[in-house]
GROMACS .gro file of N, CA and C in nm:
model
  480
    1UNK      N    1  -7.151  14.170  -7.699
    1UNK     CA    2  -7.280  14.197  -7.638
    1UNK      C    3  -7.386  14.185  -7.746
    2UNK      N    4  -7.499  14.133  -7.719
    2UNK     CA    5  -7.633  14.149  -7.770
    2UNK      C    6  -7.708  14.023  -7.742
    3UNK      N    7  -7.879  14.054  -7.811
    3UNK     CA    8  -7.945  14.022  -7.756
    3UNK      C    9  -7.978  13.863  -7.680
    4UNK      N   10  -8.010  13.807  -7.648
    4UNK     CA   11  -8.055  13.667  -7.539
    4UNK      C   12  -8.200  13.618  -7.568
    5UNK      N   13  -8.240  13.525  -7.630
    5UNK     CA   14  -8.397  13.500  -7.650
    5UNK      C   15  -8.441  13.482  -7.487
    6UNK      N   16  -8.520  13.565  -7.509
    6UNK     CA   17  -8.613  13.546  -7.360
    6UNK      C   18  -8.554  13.617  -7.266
    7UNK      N   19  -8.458  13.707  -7.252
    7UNK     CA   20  -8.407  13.807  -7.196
    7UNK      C   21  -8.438  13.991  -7.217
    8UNK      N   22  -8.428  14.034  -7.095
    8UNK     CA   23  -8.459  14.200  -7.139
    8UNK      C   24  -8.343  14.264  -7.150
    9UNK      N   25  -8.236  14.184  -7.195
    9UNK     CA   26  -8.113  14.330  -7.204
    9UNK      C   27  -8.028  14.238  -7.252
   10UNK      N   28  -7.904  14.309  -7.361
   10UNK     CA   29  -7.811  14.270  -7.398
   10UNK      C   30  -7.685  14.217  -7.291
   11UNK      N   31  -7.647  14.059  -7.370
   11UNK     CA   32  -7.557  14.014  -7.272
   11UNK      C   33  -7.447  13.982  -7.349
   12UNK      N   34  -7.317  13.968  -7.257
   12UNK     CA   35  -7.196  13.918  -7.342
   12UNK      C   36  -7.236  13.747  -7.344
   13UNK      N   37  -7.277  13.705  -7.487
   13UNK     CA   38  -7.250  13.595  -7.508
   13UNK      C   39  -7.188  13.496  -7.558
   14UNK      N   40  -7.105  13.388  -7.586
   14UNK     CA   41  -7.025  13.306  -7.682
   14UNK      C   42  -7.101  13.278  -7.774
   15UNK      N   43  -7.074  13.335  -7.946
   15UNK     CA   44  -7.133  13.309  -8.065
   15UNK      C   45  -7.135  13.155  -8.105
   16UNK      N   46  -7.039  13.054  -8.028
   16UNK     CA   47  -6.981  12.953  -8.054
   16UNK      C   48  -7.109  12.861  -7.986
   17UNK      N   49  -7.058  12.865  -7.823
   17UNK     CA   50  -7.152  12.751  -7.744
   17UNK      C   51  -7.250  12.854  -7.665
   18UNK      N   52  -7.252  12.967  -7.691
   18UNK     CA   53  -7.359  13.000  -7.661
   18UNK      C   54  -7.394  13.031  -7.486
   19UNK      N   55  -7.257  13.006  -7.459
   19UNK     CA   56  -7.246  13.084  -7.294
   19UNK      C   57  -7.296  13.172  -7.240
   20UNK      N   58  -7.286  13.226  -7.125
   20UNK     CA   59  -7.388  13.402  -7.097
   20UNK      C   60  -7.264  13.415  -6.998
   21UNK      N   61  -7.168  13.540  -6.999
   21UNK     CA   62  -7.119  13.572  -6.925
   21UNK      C   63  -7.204  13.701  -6.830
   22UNK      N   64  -7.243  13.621  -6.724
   22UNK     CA   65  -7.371  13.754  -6.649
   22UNK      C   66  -7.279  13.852  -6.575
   23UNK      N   67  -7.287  14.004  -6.621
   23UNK     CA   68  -7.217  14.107  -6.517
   23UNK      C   69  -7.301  14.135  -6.433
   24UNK      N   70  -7.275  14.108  -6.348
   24UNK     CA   71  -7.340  14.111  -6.172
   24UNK      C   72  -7.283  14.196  -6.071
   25UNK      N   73  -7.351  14.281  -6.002
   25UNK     CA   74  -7.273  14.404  -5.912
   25UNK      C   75  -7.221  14.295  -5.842
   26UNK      N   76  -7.083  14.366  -5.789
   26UNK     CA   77  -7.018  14.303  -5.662
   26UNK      C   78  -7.099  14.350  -5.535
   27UNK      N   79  -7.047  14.228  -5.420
   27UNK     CA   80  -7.144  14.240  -5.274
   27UNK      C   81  -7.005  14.362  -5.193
   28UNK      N   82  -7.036  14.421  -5.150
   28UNK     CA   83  -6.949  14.496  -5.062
   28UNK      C   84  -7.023  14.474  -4.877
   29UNK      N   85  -6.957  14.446  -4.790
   29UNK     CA   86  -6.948  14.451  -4.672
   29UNK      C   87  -6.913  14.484  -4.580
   30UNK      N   88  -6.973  14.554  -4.458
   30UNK     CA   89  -6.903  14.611  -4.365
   30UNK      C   90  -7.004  14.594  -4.283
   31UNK      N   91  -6.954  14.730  -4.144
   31UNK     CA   92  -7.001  14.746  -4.029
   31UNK      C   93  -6.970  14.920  -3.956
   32UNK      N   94  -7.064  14.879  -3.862
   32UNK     CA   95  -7.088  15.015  -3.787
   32UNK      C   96  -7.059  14.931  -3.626
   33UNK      N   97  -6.913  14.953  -3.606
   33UNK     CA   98  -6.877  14.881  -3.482
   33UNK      C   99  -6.901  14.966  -3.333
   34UNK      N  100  -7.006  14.939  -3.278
   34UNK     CA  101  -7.038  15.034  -3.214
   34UNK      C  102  -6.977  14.979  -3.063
   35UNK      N  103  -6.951  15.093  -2.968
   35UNK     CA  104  -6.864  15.001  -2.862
   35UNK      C  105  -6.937  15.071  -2.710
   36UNK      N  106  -6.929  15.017  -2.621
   36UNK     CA  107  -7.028  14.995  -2.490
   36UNK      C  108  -7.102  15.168  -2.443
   37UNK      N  109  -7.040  15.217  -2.504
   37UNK     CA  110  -7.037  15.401  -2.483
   37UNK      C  111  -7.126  15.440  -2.582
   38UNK      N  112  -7.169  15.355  -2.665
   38UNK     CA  113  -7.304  15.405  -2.785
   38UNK      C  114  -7.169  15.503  -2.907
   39UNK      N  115  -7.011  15.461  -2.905
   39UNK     CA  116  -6.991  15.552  -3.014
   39UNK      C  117  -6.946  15.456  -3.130
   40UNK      N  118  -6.975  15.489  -3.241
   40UNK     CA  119  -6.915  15.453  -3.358
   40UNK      C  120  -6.790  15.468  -3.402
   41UNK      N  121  -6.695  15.370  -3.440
   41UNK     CA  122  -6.610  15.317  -3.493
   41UNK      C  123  -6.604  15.354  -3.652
   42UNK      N  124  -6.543  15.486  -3.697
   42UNK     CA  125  -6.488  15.454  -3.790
   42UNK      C  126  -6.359  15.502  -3.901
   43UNK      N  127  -6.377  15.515  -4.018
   43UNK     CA  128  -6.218  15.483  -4.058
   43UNK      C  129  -6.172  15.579  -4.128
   44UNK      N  130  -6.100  15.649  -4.153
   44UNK     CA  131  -6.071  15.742  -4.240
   44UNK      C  132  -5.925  15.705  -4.334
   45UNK      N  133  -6.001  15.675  -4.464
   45UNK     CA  134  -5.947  15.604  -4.538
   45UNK      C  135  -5.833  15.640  -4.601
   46UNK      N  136  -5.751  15.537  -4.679
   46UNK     CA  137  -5.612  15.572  -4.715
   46UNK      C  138  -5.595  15.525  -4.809
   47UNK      N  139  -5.691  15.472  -4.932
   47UNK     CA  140  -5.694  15.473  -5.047
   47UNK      C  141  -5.799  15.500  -5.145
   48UNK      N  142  -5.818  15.502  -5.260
   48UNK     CA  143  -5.929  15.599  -5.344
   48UNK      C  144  -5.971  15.405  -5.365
   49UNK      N  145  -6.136  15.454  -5.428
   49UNK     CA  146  -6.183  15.603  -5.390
   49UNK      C  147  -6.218  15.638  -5.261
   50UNK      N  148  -6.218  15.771  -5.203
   50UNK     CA  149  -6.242  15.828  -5.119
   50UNK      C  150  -6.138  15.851  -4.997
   51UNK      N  151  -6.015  15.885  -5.059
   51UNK     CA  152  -5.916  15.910  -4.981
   51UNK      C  153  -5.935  16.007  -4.863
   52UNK      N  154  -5.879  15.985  -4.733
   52UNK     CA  155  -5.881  16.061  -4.643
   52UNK      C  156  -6.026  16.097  -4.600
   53UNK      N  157  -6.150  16.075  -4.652
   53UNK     CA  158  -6.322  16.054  -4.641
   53UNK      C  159  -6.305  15.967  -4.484
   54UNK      N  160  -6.405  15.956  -4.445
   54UNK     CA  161  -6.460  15.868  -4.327
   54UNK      C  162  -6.551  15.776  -4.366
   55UNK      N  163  -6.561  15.640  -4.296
   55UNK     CA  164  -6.616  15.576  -4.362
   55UNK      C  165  -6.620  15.435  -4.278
   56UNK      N  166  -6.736  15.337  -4.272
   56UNK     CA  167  -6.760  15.235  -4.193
   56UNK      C  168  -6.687  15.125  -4.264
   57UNK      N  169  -6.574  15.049  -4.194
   57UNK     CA  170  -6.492  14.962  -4.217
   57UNK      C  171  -6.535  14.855  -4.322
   58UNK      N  172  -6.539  14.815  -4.424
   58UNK     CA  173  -6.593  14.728  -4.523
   58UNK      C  174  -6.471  14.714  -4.665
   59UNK      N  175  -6.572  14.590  -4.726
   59UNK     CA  176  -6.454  14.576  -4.887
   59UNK      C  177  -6.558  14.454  -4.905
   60UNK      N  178  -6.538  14.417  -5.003
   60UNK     CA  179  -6.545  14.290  -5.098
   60UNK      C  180  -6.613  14.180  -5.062
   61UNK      N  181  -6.710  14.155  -5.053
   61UNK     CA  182  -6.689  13.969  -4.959
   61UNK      C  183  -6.630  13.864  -5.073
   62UNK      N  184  -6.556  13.786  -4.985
   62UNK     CA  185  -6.492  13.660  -5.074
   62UNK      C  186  -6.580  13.538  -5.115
   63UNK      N  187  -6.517  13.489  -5.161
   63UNK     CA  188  -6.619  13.362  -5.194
   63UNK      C  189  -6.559  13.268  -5.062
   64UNK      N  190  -6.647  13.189  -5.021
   64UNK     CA  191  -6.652  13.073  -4.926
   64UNK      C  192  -6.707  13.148  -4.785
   65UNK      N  193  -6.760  13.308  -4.773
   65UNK     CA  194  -6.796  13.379  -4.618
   65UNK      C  195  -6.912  13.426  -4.664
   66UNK      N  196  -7.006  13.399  -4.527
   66UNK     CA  197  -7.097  13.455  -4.520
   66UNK      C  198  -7.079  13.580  -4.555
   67UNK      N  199  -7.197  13.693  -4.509
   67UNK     CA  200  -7.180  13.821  -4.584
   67UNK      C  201  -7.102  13.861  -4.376
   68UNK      N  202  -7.183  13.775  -4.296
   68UNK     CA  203  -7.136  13.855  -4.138
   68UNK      C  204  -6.992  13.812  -4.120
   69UNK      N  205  -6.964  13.734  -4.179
   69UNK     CA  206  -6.803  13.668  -4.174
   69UNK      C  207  -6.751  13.769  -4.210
   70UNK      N  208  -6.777  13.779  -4.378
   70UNK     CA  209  -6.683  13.904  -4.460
   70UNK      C  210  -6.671  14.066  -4.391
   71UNK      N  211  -6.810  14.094  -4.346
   71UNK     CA  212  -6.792  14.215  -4.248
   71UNK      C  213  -6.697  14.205  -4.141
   72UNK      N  214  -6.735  14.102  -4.057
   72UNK     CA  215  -6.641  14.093  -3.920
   72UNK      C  216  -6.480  14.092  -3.995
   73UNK      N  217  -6.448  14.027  -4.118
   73UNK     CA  218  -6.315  14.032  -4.159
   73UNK      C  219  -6.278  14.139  -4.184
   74UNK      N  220  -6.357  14.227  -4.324
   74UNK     CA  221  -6.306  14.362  -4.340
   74UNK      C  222  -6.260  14.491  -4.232
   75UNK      N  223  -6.350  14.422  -4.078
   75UNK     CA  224  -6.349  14.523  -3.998
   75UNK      C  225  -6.231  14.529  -3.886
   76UNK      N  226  -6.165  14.396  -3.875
   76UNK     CA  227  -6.026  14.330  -3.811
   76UNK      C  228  -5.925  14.411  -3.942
   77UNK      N  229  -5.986  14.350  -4.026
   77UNK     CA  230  -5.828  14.394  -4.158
   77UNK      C  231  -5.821  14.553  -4.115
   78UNK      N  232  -5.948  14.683  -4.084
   78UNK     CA  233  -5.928  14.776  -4.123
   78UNK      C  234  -5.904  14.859  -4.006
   79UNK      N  235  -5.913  14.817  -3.920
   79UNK     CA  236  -5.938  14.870  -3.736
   79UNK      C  237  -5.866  14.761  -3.635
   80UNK      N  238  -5.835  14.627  -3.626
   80UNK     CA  239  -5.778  14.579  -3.571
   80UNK      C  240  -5.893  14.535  -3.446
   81UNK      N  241  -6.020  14.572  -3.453
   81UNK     CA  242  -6.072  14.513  -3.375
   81UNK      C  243  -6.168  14.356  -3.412
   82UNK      N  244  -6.219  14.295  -3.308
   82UNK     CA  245  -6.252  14.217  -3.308
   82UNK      C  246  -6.420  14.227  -3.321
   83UNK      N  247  -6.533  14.193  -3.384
   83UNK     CA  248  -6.636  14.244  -3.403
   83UNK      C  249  -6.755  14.158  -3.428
   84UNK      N  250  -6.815  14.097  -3.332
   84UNK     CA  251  -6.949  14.035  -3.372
   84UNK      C  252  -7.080  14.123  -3.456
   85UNK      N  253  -7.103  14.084  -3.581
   85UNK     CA  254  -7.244  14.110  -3.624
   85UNK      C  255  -7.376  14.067  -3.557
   86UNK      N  256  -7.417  14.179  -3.495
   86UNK     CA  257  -7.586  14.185  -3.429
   86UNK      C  258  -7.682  14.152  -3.503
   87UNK      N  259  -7.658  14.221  -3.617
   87UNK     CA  260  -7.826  14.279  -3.714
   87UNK      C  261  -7.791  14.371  -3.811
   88UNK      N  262  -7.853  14.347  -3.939
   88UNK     CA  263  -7.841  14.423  -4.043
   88UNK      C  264  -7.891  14.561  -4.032
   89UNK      N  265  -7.826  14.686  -4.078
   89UNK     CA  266  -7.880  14.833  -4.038
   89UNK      C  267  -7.891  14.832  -4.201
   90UNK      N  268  -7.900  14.810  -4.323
   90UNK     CA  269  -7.920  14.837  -4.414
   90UNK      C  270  -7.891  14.765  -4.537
   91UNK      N  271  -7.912  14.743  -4.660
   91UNK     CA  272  -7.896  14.689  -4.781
   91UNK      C  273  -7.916  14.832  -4.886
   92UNK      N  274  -7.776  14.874  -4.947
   92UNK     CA  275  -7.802  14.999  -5.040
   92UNK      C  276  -7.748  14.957  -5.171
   93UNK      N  277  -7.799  15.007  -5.241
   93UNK     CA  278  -7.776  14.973  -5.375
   93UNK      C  279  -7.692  15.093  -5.472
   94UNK      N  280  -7.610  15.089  -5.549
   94UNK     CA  281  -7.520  15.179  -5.607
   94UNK      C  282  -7.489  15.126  -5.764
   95UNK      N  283  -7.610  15.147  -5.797
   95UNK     CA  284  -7.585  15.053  -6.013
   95UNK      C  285  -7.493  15.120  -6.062
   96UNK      N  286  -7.443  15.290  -6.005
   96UNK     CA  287  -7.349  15.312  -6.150
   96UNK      C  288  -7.178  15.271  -6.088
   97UNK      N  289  -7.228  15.241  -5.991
   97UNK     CA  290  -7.087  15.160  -5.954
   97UNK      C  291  -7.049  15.032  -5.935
   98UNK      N  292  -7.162  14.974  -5.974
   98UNK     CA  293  -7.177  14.864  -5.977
   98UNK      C  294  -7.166  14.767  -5.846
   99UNK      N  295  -7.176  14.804  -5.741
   99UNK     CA  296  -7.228  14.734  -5.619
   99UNK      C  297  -7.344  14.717  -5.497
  100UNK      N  298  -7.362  14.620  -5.465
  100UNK     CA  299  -7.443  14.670  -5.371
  100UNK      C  300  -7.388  14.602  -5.181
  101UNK      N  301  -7.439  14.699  -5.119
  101UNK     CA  302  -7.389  14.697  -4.997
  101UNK      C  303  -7.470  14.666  -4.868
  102UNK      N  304  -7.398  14.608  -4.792
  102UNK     CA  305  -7.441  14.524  -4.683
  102UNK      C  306  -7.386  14.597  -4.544
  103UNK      N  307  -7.482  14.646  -4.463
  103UNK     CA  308  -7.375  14.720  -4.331
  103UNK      C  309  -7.451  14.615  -4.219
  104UNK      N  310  -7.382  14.618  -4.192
  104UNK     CA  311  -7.388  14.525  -4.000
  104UNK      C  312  -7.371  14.627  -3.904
  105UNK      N  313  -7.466  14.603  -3.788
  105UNK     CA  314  -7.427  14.672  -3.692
  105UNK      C  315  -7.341  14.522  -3.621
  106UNK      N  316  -7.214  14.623  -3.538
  106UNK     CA  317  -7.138  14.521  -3.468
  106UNK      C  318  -7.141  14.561  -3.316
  107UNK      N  319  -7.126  14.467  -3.259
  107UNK     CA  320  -7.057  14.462  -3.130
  107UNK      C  321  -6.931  14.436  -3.081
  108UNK      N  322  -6.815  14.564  -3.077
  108UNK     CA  323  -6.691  14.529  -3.058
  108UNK      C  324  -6.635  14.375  -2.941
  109UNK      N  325  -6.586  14.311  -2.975
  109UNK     CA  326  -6.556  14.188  -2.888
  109UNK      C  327  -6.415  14.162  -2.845
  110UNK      N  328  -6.355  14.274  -2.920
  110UNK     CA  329  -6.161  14.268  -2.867
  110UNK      C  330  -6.074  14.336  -2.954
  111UNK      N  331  -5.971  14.343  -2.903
  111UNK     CA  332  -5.876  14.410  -2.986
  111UNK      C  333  -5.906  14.574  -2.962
  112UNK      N  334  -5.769  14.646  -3.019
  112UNK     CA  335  -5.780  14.791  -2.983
  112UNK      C  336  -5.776  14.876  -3.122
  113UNK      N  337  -5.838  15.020  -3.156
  113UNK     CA  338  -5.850  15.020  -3.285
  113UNK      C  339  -5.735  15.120  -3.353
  114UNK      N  340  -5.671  15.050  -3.398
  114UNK     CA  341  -5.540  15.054  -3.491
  114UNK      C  342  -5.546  15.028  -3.597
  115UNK      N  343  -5.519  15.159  -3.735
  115UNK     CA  344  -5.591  15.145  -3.830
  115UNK      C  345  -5.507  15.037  -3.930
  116UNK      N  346  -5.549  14.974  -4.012
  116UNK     CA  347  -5.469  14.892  -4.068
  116UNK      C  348  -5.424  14.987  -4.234
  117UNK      N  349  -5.398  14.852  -4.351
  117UNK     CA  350  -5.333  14.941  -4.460
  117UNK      C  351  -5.396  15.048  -4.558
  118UNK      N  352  -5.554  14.983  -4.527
  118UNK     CA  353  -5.650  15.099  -4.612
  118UNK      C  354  -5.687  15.184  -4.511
  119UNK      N  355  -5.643  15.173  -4.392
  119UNK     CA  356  -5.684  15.331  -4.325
  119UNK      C  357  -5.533  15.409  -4.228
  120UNK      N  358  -5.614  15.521  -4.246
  120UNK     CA  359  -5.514  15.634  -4.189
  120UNK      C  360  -5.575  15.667  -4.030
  121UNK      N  361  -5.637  15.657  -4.023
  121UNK     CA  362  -5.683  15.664  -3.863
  121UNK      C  363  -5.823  15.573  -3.870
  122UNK      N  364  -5.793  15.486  -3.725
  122UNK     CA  365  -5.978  15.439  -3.663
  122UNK      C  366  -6.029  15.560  -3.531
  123UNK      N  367  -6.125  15.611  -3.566
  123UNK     CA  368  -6.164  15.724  -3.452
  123UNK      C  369  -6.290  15.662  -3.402
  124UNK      N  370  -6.313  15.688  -3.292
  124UNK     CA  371  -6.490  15.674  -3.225
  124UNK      C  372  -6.548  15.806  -3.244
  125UNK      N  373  -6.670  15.785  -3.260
  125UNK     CA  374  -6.739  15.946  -3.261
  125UNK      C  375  -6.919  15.891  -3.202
  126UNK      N  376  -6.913  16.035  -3.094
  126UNK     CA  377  -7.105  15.972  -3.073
  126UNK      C  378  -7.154  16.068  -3.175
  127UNK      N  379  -7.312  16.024  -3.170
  127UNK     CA  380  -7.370  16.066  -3.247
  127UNK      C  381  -7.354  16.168  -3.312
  128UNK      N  382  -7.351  16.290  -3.181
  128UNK     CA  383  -7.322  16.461  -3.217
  128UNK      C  384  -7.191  16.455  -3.296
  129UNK      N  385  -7.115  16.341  -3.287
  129UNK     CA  386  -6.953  16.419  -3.338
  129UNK      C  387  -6.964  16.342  -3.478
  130UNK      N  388  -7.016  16.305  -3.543
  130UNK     CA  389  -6.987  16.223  -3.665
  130UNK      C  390  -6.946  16.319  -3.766
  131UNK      N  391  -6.838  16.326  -3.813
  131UNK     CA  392  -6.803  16.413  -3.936
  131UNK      C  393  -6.881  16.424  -4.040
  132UNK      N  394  -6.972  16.447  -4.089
  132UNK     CA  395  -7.130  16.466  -4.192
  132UNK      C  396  -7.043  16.514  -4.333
  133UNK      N  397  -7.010  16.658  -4.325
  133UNK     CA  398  -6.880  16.692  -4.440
  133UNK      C  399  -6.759  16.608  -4.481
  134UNK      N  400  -6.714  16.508  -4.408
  134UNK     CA  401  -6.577  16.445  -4.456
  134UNK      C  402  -6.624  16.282  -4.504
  135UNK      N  403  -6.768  16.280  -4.461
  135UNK     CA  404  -6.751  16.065  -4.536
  135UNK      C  405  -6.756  16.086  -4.652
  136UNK      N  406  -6.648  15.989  -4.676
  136UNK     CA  407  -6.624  15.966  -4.810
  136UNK      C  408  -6.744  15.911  -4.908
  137UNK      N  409  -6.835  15.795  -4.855
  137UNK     CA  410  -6.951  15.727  -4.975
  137UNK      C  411  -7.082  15.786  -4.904
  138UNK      N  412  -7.186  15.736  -5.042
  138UNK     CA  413  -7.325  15.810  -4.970
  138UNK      C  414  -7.330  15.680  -4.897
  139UNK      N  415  -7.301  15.575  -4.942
  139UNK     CA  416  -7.376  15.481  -4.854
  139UNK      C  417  -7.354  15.471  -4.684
  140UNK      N  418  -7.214  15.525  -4.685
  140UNK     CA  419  -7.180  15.566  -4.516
  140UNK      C  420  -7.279  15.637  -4.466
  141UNK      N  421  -7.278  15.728  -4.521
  141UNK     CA  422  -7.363  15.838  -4.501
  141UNK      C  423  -7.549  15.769  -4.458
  142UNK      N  424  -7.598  15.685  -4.565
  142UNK     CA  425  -7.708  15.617  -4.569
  142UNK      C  426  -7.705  15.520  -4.451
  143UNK      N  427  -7.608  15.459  -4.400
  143UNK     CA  428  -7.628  15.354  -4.288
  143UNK      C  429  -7.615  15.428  -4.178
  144UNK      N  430  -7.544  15.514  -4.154
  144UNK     CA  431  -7.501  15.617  -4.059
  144UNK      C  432  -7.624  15.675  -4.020
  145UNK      N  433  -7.691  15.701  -4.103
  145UNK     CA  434  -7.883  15.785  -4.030
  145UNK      C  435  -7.948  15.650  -4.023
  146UNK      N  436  -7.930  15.567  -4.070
  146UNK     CA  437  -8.005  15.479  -4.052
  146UNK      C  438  -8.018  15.416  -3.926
  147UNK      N  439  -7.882  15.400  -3.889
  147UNK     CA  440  -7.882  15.322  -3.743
  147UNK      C  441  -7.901  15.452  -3.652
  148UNK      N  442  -7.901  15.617  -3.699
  148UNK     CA  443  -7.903  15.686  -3.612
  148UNK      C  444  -8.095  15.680  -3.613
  149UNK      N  445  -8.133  15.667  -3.668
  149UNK     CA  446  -8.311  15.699  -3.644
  149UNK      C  447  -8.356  15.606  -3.594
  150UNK      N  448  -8.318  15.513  -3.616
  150UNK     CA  449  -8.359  15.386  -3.546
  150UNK      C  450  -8.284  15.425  -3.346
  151UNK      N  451  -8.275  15.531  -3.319
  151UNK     CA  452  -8.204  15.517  -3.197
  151UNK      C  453  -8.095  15.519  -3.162
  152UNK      N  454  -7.960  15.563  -3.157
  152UNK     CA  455  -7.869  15.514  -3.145
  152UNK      C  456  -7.850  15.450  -3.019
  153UNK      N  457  -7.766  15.342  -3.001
  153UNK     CA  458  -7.789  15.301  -2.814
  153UNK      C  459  -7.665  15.180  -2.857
  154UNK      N  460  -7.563  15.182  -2.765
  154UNK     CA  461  -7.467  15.049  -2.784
  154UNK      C  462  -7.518  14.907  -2.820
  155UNK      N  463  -7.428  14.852  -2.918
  155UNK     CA  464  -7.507  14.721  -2.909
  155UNK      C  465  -7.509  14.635  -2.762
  156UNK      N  466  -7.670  14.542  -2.764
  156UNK     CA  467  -7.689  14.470  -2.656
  156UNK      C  468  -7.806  14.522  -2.574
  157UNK      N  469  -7.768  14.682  -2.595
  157UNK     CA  470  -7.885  14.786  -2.508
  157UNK      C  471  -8.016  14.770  -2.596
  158UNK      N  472  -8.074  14.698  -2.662
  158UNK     CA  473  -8.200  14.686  -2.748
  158UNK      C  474  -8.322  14.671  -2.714
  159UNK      N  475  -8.383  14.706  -2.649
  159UNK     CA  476  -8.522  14.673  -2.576
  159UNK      C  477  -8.603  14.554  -2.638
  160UNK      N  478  -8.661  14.488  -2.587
  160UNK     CA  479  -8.745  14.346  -2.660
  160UNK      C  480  -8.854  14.450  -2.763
   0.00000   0.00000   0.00000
């Protein structure tokens, strides 16, 4: 590490050719799969961090997927359902963990919810029932009021 002419912060560079290896937060992706009843879809997890926490179906996006691809994937891998992305409910940012996060609101489109290997149960909950004490990240927590202030209402129900 150190300094970069014309840069504000120390970078890992090659002393040799002079490369820049840039550390860049990872994109994380998910969703808030909401289903015709206005309840939320979500997961109560089965690996750290945030074991046994609650939490809106997401992971990683890959290289070659959109960010609504990678959501709709993480949310099949983690629930078994099938899930169109509507509309973005948020973009949160997390520097000391180095990611930042992408939530989709979804519209369930198939499949039944059966939790897959990173979760221990998929539950629905309306508004009133959302476990507040057990989610595991703030950012759950942050998309979770988010799509709740904005209204909660099933996707599709959206007024012009």
């Amino acid at each position: 590490m150190g300094p970069v002419p014309g840069d504000d912060r120390d970078r890992a560079r090659c002393p040799t050719c002079g490369h820049i290896a840039y550390l860049n937060p990872r994109l994380v992706v998910g969703t808030l799969p909401v289903d015709e009843a206005g309840r939320v879809h979500l997961i109560r997890r089965a690996i750290e961090p945030g074991y046994g926490g609650w939490s809106y179906p997401g992971g990683f996006l890959e290289i070659g997927e959109t960010a609504e691809e990678g959501a709709a994937r993480e949310t099949l891998e983690e629930t078994s359902l099938r899930v169109e992305p509507t509309g973005l409910v948020g973009f949160y940012s997390r520097p000391e963990a180095g990611v930042v996060v992408a939530i989709y609101l979804a519209r369930i489109v198939g499949g039944e919810p059966v939790p897959g290997a990173e979760a221990l149960e998929v539950r629905a909950f309306t508004p009133d029932e959302i476990p507040w004490p057990d989610i595991a990240f703030r950012t759950t927590e942050w998309a979770l009021r988010d799509w709740l202030a904005r209204g909660p209402r099933p996707v599709g129900a959206e007024t012009p």
